Amino acid sequence: MLIVMKADATEADIAEVERVITEMGFRPHTMPGAGRTAIGVTGNSGPIDRVRFESLNGVAEAIRVTKPYKLVGLDLRPERTVVRVGDATIGGEEMAIIAGPCAVETREQVFAVAEAVKRSGVRFFRGGAFKPRTSPYAFQGLGEEGLKILAEVRDRFGLKIVTEAMDETGVELVERYADVIQLGARNMQNFSLLKRAGRSRLPVLLKRGLAATIEEWLLAAEYVMAEGNYNVILCERGVRTFAQHTRNTLDLAAVPAVRQASHLPVLVDPSHGTGKNYMVTPLARAGVAVGADGLIVEVHDHPERALSDGPQALTLAQYEQLVAEVRAIHEVIAPAPVR
Ligand code: PEP
Ligand code: MN
């Protein structure tokens, strides 16, 4: 159920609708919009009687939601969600770029990359302290030590930190040191992790699972939002197919598909989406051209020495070139408004 308030509904009208929903044992999710406020109802197992709401002051209509997701959909919020991270945004007019190494390896490595990211004018820095590796013998990340290095980067360069949490304890640690919680492809359907991230005050970057349909991915986002965290950013990072020329198949059609179904911002990850250095920039250009709200890219000061994902890491010079190229494309497809 979705309750749409009249444009002139008062705060008190909204509070009364929220009270009735809570009294019925359900949860209200209030989404203020440009023209009207909508209130999503979750927690009900069957249909709710519409009449109960339609008689309340300020209610325009009560709509039954037929899609499997309620909160991520455009019915609830026709305007696009802009996720604010301090003074930076994801999903707004500005193209968001998140750049940095796959993994935090050393302070020197991280600072060398962060310096280049800062110089490029990009606002977000990535780097994994907890790495989900296929082999238990591969480098697993520095853990909390890595998060401390990232926090130093935040202090020194003013970059916003995006880093992965692999479990609920990891979310707690990431909350202490970073700005955005990344949930990895392999954890897209780790429901207890999704729920924990849903109770966080930090925005969540939710990667698409290796074999997830768009609907499964949106329902994973719904898990986070149903807990009350509405700051979710989706990220297309490629899916498994028969293709052998790339590490994953970057599904760029997912970008318009998601934008057609949801108000949430969507980023493209051309690094994991291709796995190959020479393909990253061409696919980054394509991602921006197809309408993504931004990119997440892996950069290393010495890719040949990287402890994880070296083959897909851009050098600092390649990264600088990528930023210039995607900015030019973004300027053509979404010109900055003249103020
Ligand atoms: C990463 O961003 O380094 C990562 C592990 O990504 P994914 O979860 O998409 O594989
Ligand atoms: Mn990686």
XYZ file of N, CA, C and O in Angstrom, residues 179-321:
572
model
N 32.426 6.618 4.933
C 31.247 7.437 4.596
C 30.155 6.664 3.866
O 28.994 7.058 3.893
N 30.533 5.634 3.117
C 29.550 4.832 2.371
C 29.910 3.354 2.552
O 31.082 2.982 2.429
N 28.909 2.532 2.850
C 29.137 1.092 3.009
C 28.929 0.407 1.659
O 27.842 0.487 1.080
N 29.958 -0.243 1.162
C 29.810 -1.026 -0.071
C 29.397 -2.444 0.302
O 30.000 -3.067 1.166
N 28.353 -2.949 -0.366
C 27.978 -4.355 -0.205
C 28.309 -5.030 -1.523
O 27.832 -4.623 -2.588
N 29.143 -6.047 -1.462
C 29.701 -6.656 -2.667
C 28.748 -7.588 -3.385
O 27.732 -8.041 -2.832
N 29.109 -7.853 -4.644
C 28.294 -8.711 -5.503
C 27.994 -10.055 -4.836
O 26.877 -10.566 -4.915
N 28.998 -10.600 -4.153
C 28.819 -11.925 -3.545
C 27.910 -11.884 -2.328
O 27.518 -12.921 -1.802
N 27.623 -10.685 -1.856
C 26.767 -10.535 -0.670
C 25.416 -9.912 -0.987
O 24.687 -9.540 -0.075
N 25.087 -9.806 -2.277
C 23.856 -9.098 -2.627
C 22.622 -9.722 -1.995
O 21.628 -9.048 -1.751
N 22.672 -11.022 -1.756
C 21.519 -11.656 -1.109
C 21.854 -12.189 0.282
O 21.260 -13.168 0.743
N 22.809 -11.533 0.925
C 23.095 -11.853 2.330
C 22.113 -11.015 3.143
O 22.353 -9.854 3.458
N 20.971 -11.615 3.429
C 19.855 -10.824 3.935
C 20.107 -10.224 5.309
O 19.660 -9.120 5.592
N 20.844 -10.940 6.167
C 21.100 -10.342 7.484
C 22.026 -9.134 7.336
O 21.876 -8.141 8.048
N 22.948 -9.199 6.393
C 23.842 -8.057 6.139
C 23.050 -6.874 5.555
O 23.240 -5.718 5.945
N 22.157 -7.173 4.626
C 21.319 -6.116 4.042
C 20.499 -5.421 5.142
O 20.398 -4.192 5.171
N 19.954 -6.222 6.040
C 19.124 -5.630 7.111
C 19.980 -4.779 8.042
O 19.555 -3.717 8.482
N 21.169 -5.257 8.338
C 22.050 -4.476 9.231
C 22.418 -3.144 8.565
O 22.399 -2.094 9.207
N 22.737 -3.202 7.271
C 23.073 -1.969 6.543
C 21.845 -1.056 6.482
O 21.964 0.168 6.458
N 20.681 -1.644 6.481
C 19.437 -0.876 6.470
C 19.219 -0.107 7.763
O 18.436 0.826 7.811
N 19.915 -0.516 8.813
C 19.787 0.201 10.089
C 20.938 1.171 10.296
O 21.075 1.773 11.353
N 21.772 1.310 9.268
C 22.921 2.207 9.391
C 22.532 3.630 9.007
O 21.606 3.847 8.237
N 23.302 4.587 9.531
C 23.086 5.990 9.122
C 23.860 6.283 7.840
O 23.702 7.335 7.232
N 24.722 5.356 7.409
C 25.530 5.606 6.206
C 24.821 5.123 4.943
O 24.121 4.104 4.969
N 25.027 5.821 3.816
C 24.496 5.316 2.551
C 25.110 3.962 2.190
O 26.221 3.638 2.633
N 24.388 3.214 1.383
C 24.810 1.869 1.003
C 24.997 1.793 -0.510
O 24.095 2.173 -1.264
N 26.166 1.342 -0.932
C 26.419 1.093 -2.357
C 26.211 -0.398 -2.571
O 26.975 -1.216 -2.056
N 25.159 -0.742 -3.302
C 24.774 -2.149 -3.443
C 25.129 -2.667 -4.831
O 24.499 -2.302 -5.825
N 26.121 -3.544 -4.871
C 26.528 -4.102 -6.159
C 25.559 -5.190 -6.605
O 24.982 -5.892 -5.775
N 25.416 -5.312 -7.898
C 24.545 -6.353 -8.439
C 25.229 -7.708 -8.287
O 26.432 -7.844 -8.545
N 24.476 -8.717 -7.876
C 25.015 -10.068 -7.733
C 25.471 -10.641 -9.062
O 24.991 -10.229 -10.130
N 26.371 -11.603 -9.004
C 26.969 -12.170 -10.215
C 25.936 -12.807 -11.143
O 26.179 -12.927 -12.344
N 24.825 -13.232 -10.572
C 23.802 -13.872 -11.402
C 22.415 -13.344 -11.049
O 21.429 -14.070 -11.116
N 22.367 -12.075 -10.672
C 21.089 -11.521 -10.206
C 20.308 -10.861 -11.337
O 20.870 -10.138 -12.155
N 19.010 -11.109 -11.344
C 18.139 -10.374 -12.262
C 17.964 -8.956 -11.703
O 18.279 -8.693 -10.541
N 17.404 -8.087 -12.527
C 17.157 -6.716 -12.071
C 16.186 -6.747 -10.882
O 16.356 -6.022 -9.905
N 15.185 -7.619 -10.983
C 14.203 -7.669 -9.902
C 14.825 -8.135 -8.584
O 14.552 -7.581 -7.510
N 15.695 -9.126 -8.655
C 16.362 -9.603 -7.424
C 17.239 -8.503 -6.818
O 17.317 -8.335 -5.601
N 17.884 -7.776 -7.700
C 18.767 -6.679 -7.261
C 17.936 -5.579 -6.588
O 18.256 -5.099 -5.503
N 16.823 -5.216 -7.217
C 15.963 -4.183 -6.625
C 15.364 -4.658 -5.297
O 15.200 -3.875 -4.365
N 15.072 -5.947 -5.216
C 14.533 -6.464 -3.947
C 15.598 -6.470 -2.852
O 15.285 -6.295 -1.670
N 16.852 -6.636 -3.254
C 17.942 -6.535 -2.270
C 18.005 -5.095 -1.744
O 18.161 -4.863 -0.539
N 17.843 -4.124 -2.656
C 17.804 -2.714 -2.239
C 16.592 -2.464 -1.333
O 16.658 -1.707 -0.359
N 15.499 -3.136 -1.659
C 14.275 -3.001 -0.859
C 14.511 -3.457 0.595
O 13.993 -2.859 1.534
N 15.312 -4.518 0.765
C 15.653 -4.989 2.118
C 16.288 -3.872 2.933
O 15.986 -3.683 4.109
N 17.214 -3.136 2.300
C 17.913 -2.053 3.001
C 16.910 -0.952 3.336
O 16.832 -0.467 4.468
N 16.105 -0.588 2.350
C 15.158 0.518 2.552
C 14.057 0.167 3.547
O 13.597 1.029 4.303
N 13.644 -1.103 3.539
C 12.566 -1.510 4.452
C 12.980 -1.332 5.907
O 12.133 -1.188 6.790
N 14.276 -1.309 6.167
C 14.765 -1.086 7.534
C 14.878 0.401 7.856
O 15.286 0.775 8.953
N 14.615 1.256 6.852
C 14.611 2.693 7.122
C 15.773 3.469 6.526
O 15.857 4.677 6.681
N 16.704 2.762 5.852
C 17.812 3.485 5.204
C 17.461 3.676 3.723
O 17.487 2.722 2.937
N 17.135 4.903 3.366
C 16.673 5.178 1.994
C 17.813 5.623 1.079
O 17.583 5.914 -0.089
N 19.014 5.701 1.630
C 20.159 6.147 0.833
C 20.894 4.967 0.228
O 21.932 4.526 0.740
N 20.322 4.453 -0.830
C 20.893 3.282 -1.495
C 21.329 3.684 -2.904
O 20.614 4.404 -3.602
N 22.528 3.227 -3.266
C 23.075 3.487 -4.599
C 23.293 2.118 -5.240
O 23.931 1.249 -4.630
N 22.773 1.925 -6.423
C 22.951 0.635 -7.105
C 24.215 0.683 -7.950
O 24.620 1.762 -8.400
N 24.832 -0.472 -8.161
C 26.039 -0.491 -8.987
C 26.071 -1.730 -9.875
O 26.111 -2.860 -9.372
N 26.035 -1.494 -11.181
C 26.153 -2.579 -12.168
C 27.635 -2.904 -12.325
O 28.428 -2.027 -12.679
N 28.014 -4.156 -12.047
C 29.432 -4.538 -12.065
C 29.678 -5.777 -12.936
O 30.722 -6.405 -12.844
N 28.678 -6.091 -13.780
C 28.869 -7.238 -14.659
C 28.314 -8.506 -14.054
O 28.289 -8.679 -12.847
N 27.845 -9.375 -14.948
C 27.271 -10.663 -14.526
C 27.994 -11.792 -15.246
O 28.714 -11.571 -16.225
N 27.780 -13.011 -14.776
C 28.403 -14.186 -15.368
C 27.674 -14.600 -16.651
O 26.457 -14.743 -16.634
N 28.434 -14.770 -17.703
C 27.845 -15.298 -18.935
C 28.842 -16.296 -19.535
O 29.858 -16.602 -18.910
N 28.569 -16.732 -20.748
C 29.507 -17.661 -21.422
C 30.737 -16.931 -21.956
O 31.678 -17.553 -22.414
N 30.741 -15.619 -21.914
C 31.829 -14.854 -22.530
C 33.167 -15.149 -21.861
O 33.253 -15.268 -20.638
N 34.202 -15.269 -22.684
C 35.529 -15.531 -22.119
C 36.491 -14.376 -22.379
O 37.628 -14.413 -21.945
N 36.016 -13.388 -23.130
C 36.896 -12.259 -23.439
C 36.906 -11.210 -22.334
O 37.667 -10.259 -22.403
N 36.021 -11.386 -21.352
C 35.982 -10.453 -20.217
C 35.789 -11.260 -18.935
O 35.328 -12.404 -18.973
N 36.132 -10.632 -17.813
C 35.958 -11.309 -16.516
C 34.476 -11.500 -16.195
O 34.040 -12.514 -15.669
N 33.699 -10.442 -16.489
C 32.239 -10.480 -16.352
C 31.671 -9.783 -17.576
O 32.396 -9.100 -18.285
N 30.363 -9.938 -17.786
C 29.745 -9.217 -18.894
C 29.050 -7.992 -18.313
O 28.089 -8.127 -17.542
N 29.584 -6.815 -18.647
C 29.013 -5.584 -18.104
C 27.681 -5.335 -18.805
O 27.640 -5.111 -20.010
N 26.617 -5.410 -18.029
C 25.269 -5.314 -18.591
C 24.836 -3.847 -18.581
O 24.167 -3.393 -17.662
N 25.211 -3.141 -19.629
C 24.900 -1.705 -19.648
C 23.412 -1.436 -19.822
O 22.922 -0.375 -19.433
N 22.697 -2.412 -20.375
C 21.242 -2.236 -20.506
C 20.573 -2.202 -19.137
O 19.435 -1.745 -19.003
N 21.287 -2.687 -18.133
C 20.731 -2.631 -16.772
C 20.532 -1.178 -16.325
O 19.655 -0.907 -15.503
N 21.333 -0.271 -16.848
C 21.239 1.131 -16.396
C 19.880 1.737 -16.769
O 19.131 2.164 -15.881
N 19.509 1.757 -18.063
C 18.160 2.273 -18.353
C 17.058 1.410 -17.743
O 16.004 1.936 -17.360
N 17.294 0.111 -17.606
C 16.259 -0.758 -17.005
C 16.004 -0.346 -15.559
O 14.854 -0.244 -15.122
N 17.068 -0.086 -14.816
C 16.912 0.320 -13.422
C 16.274 1.703 -13.344
O 15.376 1.946 -12.538
N 16.696 2.592 -14.220
C 16.165 3.962 -14.177
C 14.678 4.009 -14.545
O 13.962 4.908 -14.122
N 14.255 3.028 -15.310
C 12.838 2.924 -15.688
C 11.999 2.429 -14.507
O 10.823 2.709 -14.418
N 12.641 1.653 -13.616
C 11.886 1.007 -12.539
C 12.043 1.706 -11.200
O 11.174 1.590 -10.336
N 13.155 2.408 -11.016
C 13.485 2.893 -9.673
C 14.004 4.327 -9.675
O 14.562 4.796 -10.660
N 13.836 4.963 -8.521
C 14.347 6.329 -8.341
C 15.777 6.329 -7.821
O 16.368 7.391 -7.636
N 16.320 5.145 -7.546
C 17.658 5.096 -6.936
C 18.745 5.392 -7.967
O 18.630 5.001 -9.132
N 19.831 6.050 -7.553
C 20.943 6.273 -8.482
C 21.626 4.959 -8.841
O 21.625 4.010 -8.052
N 22.190 4.923 -10.047
C 22.876 3.705 -10.479
C 24.245 4.064 -11.062
O 24.370 4.979 -11.884
N 25.247 3.353 -10.573
C 26.618 3.560 -11.050
C 27.041 2.372 -11.903
O 26.444 1.302 -11.827
N 28.103 2.574 -12.667
C 28.676 1.478 -13.465
C 30.107 1.237 -12.976
O 30.850 2.185 -12.706
N 30.467 -0.028 -12.855
C 31.818 -0.438 -12.459
C 32.483 -1.124 -13.659
O 32.305 -2.315 -13.878
N 33.236 -0.349 -14.457
C 33.851 -0.937 -15.649
C 35.096 -1.763 -15.307
O 35.617 -2.458 -16.178
N 35.543 -1.709 -14.057
C 36.735 -2.461 -13.652
C 36.384 -3.940 -13.470
O 36.920 -4.810 -14.173
N 35.453 -4.227 -12.544
C 35.023 -5.625 -12.377
C 34.189 -6.074 -13.565
O 34.121 -7.257 -13.870
N 33.566 -5.117 -14.224
C 32.720 -5.443 -15.373
C 33.497 -5.950 -16.581
O 32.904 -6.544 -17.494
N 34.806 -5.709 -16.606
C 35.610 -6.196 -17.737
C 36.793 -7.033 -17.265
O 37.150 -8.016 -17.911
N 37.408 -6.606 -16.165
C 38.573 -7.326 -15.643
C 39.856 -7.054 -16.396
O 40.895 -7.621 -16.078
N 39.763 -6.195 -17.406
C 40.946 -5.947 -18.236
C 41.225 -4.453 -18.352
O 40.356 -3.670 -18.741
N 42.442 -4.112 -18.049
C 42.859 -2.709 -18.051
C 42.444 -1.972 -19.320
O 41.868 -0.888 -19.257
N 42.707 -2.569 -20.488
C 42.469 -1.830 -21.737
C 40.992 -1.627 -22.045
O 40.640 -0.817 -22.904
N 40.125 -2.367 -21.361
C 38.691 -2.218 -21.613
C 38.012 -1.237 -20.652
O 36.853 -0.867 -20.865
N 38.710 -0.866 -19.588
C 38.047 -0.092 -18.532
C 37.585 1.279 -19.041
O 36.423 1.661 -18.857
N 38.474 2.010 -19.702
C 38.089 3.355 -20.149
C 36.982 3.320 -21.210
O 36.002 4.067 -21.094
N 37.081 2.462 -22.239
C 35.970 2.412 -23.211
C 34.620 2.101 -22.563
O 33.603 2.721 -22.902
N 34.602 1.177 -21.599
C 33.330 0.831 -20.956
C 32.875 1.904 -19.954
O 31.673 2.070 -19.730
N 33.844 2.631 -19.416
C 33.479 3.760 -18.543
C 32.772 4.822 -19.385
O 31.741 5.374 -18.988
N 33.325 5.084 -20.555
C 32.692 6.069 -21.458
C 31.275 5.619 -21.796
O 30.329 6.405 -21.777
N 31.147 4.330 -22.095
C 29.828 3.799 -22.463
C 28.859 3.894 -21.289
O 27.687 4.216 -21.471
N 29.341 3.618 -20.093
C 28.491 3.666 -18.903
C 27.907 5.052 -18.686
O 26.724 5.202 -18.397
N 28.742 6.062 -18.854
C 28.259 7.431 -18.685
C 27.294 7.771 -19.824
O 26.233 8.358 -19.599
N 27.646 7.336 -21.030
C 26.786 7.639 -22.184
C 25.409 7.000 -22.050
O 24.418 7.548 -22.527
N 25.345 5.860 -21.412
C 24.071 5.138 -21.310
C 23.192 5.687 -20.159
O 22.056 5.280 -19.990
N 23.762 6.633 -19.400
C 22.923 7.322 -18.413
C 23.208 7.003 -16.961
O 22.408 7.348 -16.091
N 24.332 6.355 -16.687
C 24.662 6.077 -15.282
C 24.888 7.398 -14.535
O 25.293 8.396 -15.136
N 24.642 7.352 -13.233
C 24.860 8.540 -12.407
C 26.330 8.722 -12.053
O 26.687 9.703 -11.404
N 27.135 7.752 -12.455
C 28.561 7.865 -12.172
C 29.250 6.524 -12.313
O 28.671 5.566 -12.842
N 30.483 6.470 -11.828
C 31.339 5.299 -12.013
C 32.062 4.949 -10.730
O 32.312 5.830 -9.899
N 32.440 3.669 -10.623
C 33.415 3.286 -9.608
C 34.542 2.581 -10.346
O 34.287 1.649 -11.122
N 35.759 3.085 -10.180
C 36.888 2.520 -10.957
C 38.081 2.229 -10.060
O 38.358 2.961 -9.103
N 38.805 1.174 -10.439
C 39.990 0.788 -9.676
C 41.258 1.388 -10.295
O 41.475 1.307 -11.510
N 42.068 1.963 -9.402
C 43.287 2.672 -9.810
C 44.410 2.237 -8.875
O 44.180 2.076 -7.669
N 45.606 2.061 -9.432
C 46.742 1.646 -8.596
C 47.981 2.398 -9.055
O 48.141 2.648 -10.253
N 48.843 2.749 -8.107
C 50.067 3.462 -8.517
C 51.056 2.513 -9.191
O 51.864 2.949 -10.010
N 50.969 1.210 -8.858
C 51.798 0.193 -9.525
C 50.931 -1.041 -9.769
O 51.023 -2.007 -8.996
N 50.108 -1.030 -10.821
C 49.181 -2.156 -11.012
C 49.880 -3.525 -11.028
O 49.315 -4.517 -10.576
N 51.111 -3.556 -11.539
C 51.808 -4.842 -11.648
C 52.143 -5.421 -10.268
O 52.391 -6.615 -10.143
N 52.107 -4.587 -9.252
C 52.412 -5.063 -7.903
C 51.145 -5.253 -7.052
O 51.235 -5.581 -5.869
N 49.983 -4.990 -7.628
C 48.743 -5.006 -6.833
C 48.502 -6.378 -6.208
O 48.739 -7.410 -6.840
N 48.008 -6.385 -4.976
C 47.725 -7.649 -4.288
C 46.357 -8.208 -4.661
O 46.045 -9.349 -4.358
N 45.533 -7.371 -5.292
C 44.279 -7.909 -5.832
C 43.837 -7.068 -7.028
O 44.033 -5.850 -7.053
N 43.273 -7.749 -8.019
C 42.695 -7.101 -9.206
C 43.661 -6.193 -9.981
O 43.214 -5.225 -10.630
N 44.944 -6.531 -9.961
C 45.929 -5.763 -10.729
C 45.614 -5.668 -12.223
O 45.743 -4.593 -12.824
N 45.192 -6.777 -12.868
C 44.976 -6.726 -14.328
C 43.928 -5.706 -14.774
O 43.930 -5.277 -15.925
N 43.036 -5.311 -13.865
C 42.000 -4.352 -14.264
C 42.275 -2.947 -13.726
O 41.491 -2.018 -13.983
N 43.379 -2.784 -12.980
C 43.652 -1.475 -12.378
C 44.182 -0.506 -13.426
O 45.021 -0.859 -14.260
N 43.708 0.730 -13.368
C 44.252 1.779 -14.231
C 45.496 2.355 -13.569
O 45.570 2.418 -12.341
N 46.446 2.800 -14.391
C 47.567 3.549 -13.830
C 47.046 4.950 -13.505
O 45.949 5.345 -13.950
N 47.854 5.718 -12.797
C 47.416 7.069 -12.440
C 47.186 7.914 -13.695
O 46.218 8.676 -13.776
N 48.057 7.743 -14.684
C 47.909 8.525 -15.919
C 46.652 8.104 -16.692
O 45.915 8.949 -17.219
N 46.416 6.796 -16.750
C 45.204 6.323 -17.446
C 43.950 6.830 -16.739
O 42.953 7.185 -17.370
N 44.023 6.856 -15.425
C 42.878 7.332 -14.643
C 42.574 8.801 -14.966
O 41.420 9.186 -15.189
N 43.621 9.582 -15.011
C 43.449 11.012 -15.281
C 42.783 11.219 -16.647
O 41.878 12.039 -16.812
N 43.220 10.429 -17.611
C 42.659 10.490 -18.959
C 41.175 10.073 -18.948
O 40.331 10.702 -19.580
